[in-house]
CSV table of C-alpha atoms in Angstrom, one decimal:
chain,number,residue,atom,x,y,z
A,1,UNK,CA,-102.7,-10.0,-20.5
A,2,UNK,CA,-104.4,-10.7,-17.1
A,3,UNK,CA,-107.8,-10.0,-18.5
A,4,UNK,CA,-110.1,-12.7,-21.6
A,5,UNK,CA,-113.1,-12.5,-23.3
A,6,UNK,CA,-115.1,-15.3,-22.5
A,7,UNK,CA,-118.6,-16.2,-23.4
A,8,UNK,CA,-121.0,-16.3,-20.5
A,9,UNK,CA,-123.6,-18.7,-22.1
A,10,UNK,CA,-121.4,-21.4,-24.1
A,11,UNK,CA,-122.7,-22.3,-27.5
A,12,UNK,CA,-121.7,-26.1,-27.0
A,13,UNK,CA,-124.5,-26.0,-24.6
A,14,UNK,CA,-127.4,-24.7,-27.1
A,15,UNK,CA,-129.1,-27.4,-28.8
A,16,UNK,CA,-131.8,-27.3,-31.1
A,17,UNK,CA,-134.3,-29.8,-32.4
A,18,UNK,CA,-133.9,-29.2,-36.7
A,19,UNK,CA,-137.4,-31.3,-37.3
A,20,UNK,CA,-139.6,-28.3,-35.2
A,21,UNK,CA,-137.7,-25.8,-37.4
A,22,UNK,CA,-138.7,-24.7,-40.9
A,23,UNK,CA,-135.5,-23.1,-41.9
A,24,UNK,CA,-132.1,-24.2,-39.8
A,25,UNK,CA,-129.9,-21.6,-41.7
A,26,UNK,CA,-132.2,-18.7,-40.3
A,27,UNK,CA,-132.1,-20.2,-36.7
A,28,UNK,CA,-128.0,-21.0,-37.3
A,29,UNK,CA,-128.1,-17.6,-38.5
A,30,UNK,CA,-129.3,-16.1,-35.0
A,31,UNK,CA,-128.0,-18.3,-32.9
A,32,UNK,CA,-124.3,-17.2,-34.3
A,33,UNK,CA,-125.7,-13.3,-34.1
A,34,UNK,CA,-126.4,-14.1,-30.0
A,35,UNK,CA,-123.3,-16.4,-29.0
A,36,UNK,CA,-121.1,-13.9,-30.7
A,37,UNK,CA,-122.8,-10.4,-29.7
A,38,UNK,CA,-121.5,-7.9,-27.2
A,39,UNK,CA,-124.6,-9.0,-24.7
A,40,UNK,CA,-123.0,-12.6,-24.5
A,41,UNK,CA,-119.4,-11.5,-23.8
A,42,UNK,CA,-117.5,-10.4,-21.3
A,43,UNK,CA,-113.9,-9.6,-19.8
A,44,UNK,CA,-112.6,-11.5,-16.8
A,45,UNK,CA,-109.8,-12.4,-15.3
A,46,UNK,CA,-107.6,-15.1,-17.3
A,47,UNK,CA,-107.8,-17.8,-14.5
A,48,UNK,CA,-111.1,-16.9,-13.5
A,49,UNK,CA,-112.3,-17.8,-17.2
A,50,UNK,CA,-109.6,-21.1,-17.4
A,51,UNK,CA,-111.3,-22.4,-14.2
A,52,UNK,CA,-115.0,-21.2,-14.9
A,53,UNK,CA,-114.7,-23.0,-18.1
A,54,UNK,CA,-118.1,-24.3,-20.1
A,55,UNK,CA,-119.4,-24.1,-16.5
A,56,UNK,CA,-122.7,-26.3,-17.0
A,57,UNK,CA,-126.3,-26.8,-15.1
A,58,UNK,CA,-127.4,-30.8,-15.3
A,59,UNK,CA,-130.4,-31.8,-13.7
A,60,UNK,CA,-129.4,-35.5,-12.9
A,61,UNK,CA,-132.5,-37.3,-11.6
A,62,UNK,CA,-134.1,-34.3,-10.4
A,63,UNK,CA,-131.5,-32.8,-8.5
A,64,UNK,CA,-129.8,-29.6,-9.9
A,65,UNK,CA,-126.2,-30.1,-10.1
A,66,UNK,CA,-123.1,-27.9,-11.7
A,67,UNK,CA,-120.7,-29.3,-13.5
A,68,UNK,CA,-117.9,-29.0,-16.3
A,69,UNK,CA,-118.9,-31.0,-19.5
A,70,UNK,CA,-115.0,-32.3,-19.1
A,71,UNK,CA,-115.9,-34.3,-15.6
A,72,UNK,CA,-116.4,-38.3,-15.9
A,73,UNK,CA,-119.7,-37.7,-14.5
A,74,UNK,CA,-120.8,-35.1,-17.2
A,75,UNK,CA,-124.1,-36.7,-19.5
A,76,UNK,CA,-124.9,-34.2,-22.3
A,77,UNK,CA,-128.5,-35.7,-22.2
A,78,UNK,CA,-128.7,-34.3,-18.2
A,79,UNK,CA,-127.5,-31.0,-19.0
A,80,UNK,CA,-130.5,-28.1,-19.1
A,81,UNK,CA,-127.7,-25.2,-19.6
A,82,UNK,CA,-129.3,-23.7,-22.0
A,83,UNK,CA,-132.8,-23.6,-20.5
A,84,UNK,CA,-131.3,-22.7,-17.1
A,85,UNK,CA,-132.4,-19.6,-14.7
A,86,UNK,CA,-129.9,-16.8,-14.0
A,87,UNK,CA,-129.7,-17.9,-10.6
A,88,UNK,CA,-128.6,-21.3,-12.1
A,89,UNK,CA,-125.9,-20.2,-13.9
A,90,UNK,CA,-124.9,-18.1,-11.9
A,91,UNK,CA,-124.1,-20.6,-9.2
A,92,UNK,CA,-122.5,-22.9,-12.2
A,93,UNK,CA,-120.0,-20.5,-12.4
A,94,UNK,CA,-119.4,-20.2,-8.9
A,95,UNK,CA,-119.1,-23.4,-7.9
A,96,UNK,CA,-116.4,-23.9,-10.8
A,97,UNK,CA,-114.2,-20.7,-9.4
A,98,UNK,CA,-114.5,-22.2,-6.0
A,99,UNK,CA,-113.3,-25.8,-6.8
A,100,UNK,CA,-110.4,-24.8,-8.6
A,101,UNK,CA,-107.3,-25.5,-8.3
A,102,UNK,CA,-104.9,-23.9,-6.1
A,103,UNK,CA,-102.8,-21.7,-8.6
A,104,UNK,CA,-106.3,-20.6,-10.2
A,105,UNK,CA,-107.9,-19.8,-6.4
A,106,UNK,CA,-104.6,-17.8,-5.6
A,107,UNK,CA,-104.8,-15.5,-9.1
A,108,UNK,CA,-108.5,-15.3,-8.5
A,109,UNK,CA,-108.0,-14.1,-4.4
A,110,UNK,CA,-105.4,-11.8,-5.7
A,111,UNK,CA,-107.9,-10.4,-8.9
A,112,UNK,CA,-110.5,-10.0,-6.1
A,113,UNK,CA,-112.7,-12.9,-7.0
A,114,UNK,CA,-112.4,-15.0,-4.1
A,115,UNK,CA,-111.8,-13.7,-0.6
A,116,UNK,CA,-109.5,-15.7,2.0
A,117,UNK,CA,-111.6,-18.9,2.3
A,118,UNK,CA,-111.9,-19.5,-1.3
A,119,UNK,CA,-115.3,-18.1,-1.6
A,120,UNK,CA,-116.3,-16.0,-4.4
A,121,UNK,CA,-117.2,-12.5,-3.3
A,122,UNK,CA,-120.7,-11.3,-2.4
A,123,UNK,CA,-120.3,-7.9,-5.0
A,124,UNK,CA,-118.2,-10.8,-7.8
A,125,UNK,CA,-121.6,-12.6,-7.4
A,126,UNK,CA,-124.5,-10.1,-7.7
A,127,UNK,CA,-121.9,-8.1,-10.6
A,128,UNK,CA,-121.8,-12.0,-12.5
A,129,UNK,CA,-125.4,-12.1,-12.0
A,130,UNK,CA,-126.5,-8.9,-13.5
A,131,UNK,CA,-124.4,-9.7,-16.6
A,132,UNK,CA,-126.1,-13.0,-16.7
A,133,UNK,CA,-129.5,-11.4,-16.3
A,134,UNK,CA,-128.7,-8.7,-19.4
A,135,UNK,CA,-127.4,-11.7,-21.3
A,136,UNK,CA,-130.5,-13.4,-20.7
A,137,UNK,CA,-132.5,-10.9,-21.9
A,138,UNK,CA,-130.2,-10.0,-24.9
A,139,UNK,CA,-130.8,-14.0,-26.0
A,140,UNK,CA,-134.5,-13.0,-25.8
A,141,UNK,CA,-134.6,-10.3,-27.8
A,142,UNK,CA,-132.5,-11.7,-30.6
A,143,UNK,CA,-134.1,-15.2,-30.8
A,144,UNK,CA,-137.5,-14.7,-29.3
A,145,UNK,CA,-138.7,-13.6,-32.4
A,146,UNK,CA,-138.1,-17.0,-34.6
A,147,UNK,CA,-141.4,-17.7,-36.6
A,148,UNK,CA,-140.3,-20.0,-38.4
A,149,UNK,CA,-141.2,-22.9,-36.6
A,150,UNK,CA,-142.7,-26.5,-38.2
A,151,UNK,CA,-145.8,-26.3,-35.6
A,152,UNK,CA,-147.1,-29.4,-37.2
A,153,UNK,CA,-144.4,-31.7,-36.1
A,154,UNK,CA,-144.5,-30.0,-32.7
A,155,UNK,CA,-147.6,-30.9,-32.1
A,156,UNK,CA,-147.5,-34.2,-33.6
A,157,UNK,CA,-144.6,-34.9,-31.5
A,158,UNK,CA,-146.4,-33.6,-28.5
A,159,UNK,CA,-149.6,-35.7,-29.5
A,160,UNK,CA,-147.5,-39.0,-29.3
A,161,UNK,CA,-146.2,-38.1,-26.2
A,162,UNK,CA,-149.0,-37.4,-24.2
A,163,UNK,CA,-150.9,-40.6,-26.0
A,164,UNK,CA,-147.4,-43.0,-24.3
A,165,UNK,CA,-148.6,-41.9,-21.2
A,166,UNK,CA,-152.3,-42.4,-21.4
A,167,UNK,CA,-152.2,-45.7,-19.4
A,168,UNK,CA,-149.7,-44.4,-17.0
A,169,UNK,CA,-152.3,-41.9,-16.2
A,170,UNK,CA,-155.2,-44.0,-15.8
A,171,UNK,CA,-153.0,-46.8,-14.0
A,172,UNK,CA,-152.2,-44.2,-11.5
A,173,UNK,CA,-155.8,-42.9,-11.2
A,174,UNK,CA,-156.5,-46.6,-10.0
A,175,UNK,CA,-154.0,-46.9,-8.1
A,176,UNK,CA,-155.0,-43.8,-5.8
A,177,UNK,CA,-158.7,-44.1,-5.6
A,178,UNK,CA,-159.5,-47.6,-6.4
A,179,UNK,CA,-156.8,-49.8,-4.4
A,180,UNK,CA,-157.0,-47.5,-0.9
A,181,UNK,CA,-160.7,-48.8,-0.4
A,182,UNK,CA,-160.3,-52.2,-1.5
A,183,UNK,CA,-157.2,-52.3,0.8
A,184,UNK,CA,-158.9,-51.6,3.4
């Protein structure tokens, strides 16, 4: 009753792009096999998971910041969750269980989460981490092998991008060698 199974990567935070993929049912089809596998789940403490949440990692103009896709100041477009580091989502989660409210922080002190100043535990951490790390690699493993991609609109796509930013280039080529010396 104490303990839930939670999903440590959240599928509402895996997107996918359906144009750079051949056949969406085969991807939908793996992505379900991941979210839903043994590597992506785990057993914690009840208000441990309610306060964790879809902890999320948005990088919000350039800073890294954690956040719950329920806060005002969530943007979906910001958030990088799914492309995020272990350290990264690690510290998502850590920085949900230590801004929790005080019935959660007081389950979670007495579960052994959090020690007396509200700070998740050193061994809580480096445990989350390892399950985040064996996640990570389970994701690999079960989607790094999707060959199905549309490589022509992939690099179409990345053909128009890089030609939008020709003139930026160049403009900033002139502005570093060219103005300098006539400047001066």
């Amino acid at each position: 009753r104490e303990l839930q199974a939670d999903h440590i990567l959240p599928r509402e935070a895996t997107t996918y792009n359906a144009r750079y993929i051949k056949s969406s049912d085969e991807i939908l089809n793996k992505y379900r096999e991941f979210y839903n596998s043994d590597a992506n789940m785990q057993m914690m403490l009840a208000s441990a998971n309610g306060s964790k949440g879809d902890a999320r990692v948005c990088k919000v103009n350039g800073t890294i910041k954690y956040m719950n896709p329920k806060s005002k100041d969530y943007d979906p477009a910001t958030d990088i969750t799914a492309n995020a580091t272990s350290d990264q989502l690690v510290e998502a989660a850590v920085h949900q269980w230590e801004t929790a409210g005080a019935s959660a922080s007081e389950n979670m002190k007495k579960g052994g989460y959090l020690d007396e100043n509200g700070k998740v535990k050193k061994e809580v951490k480096e445990n989350y981490k390892r399950q985040v790390e064996e996640m990570l690699a389970a994701r690999s493993r079960t989607l790094g092998d999707l060959k199905d991609l549309n490589y022509q609109n992939i690099t179409s796509d990345a053909a128009k991008a890089a030609k939008k930013s020709v003139g930026k280039i160049i403009m900033g080529q002139f502005i570093y060698y060219v103005m300098p010396p006539v400047i001066f």
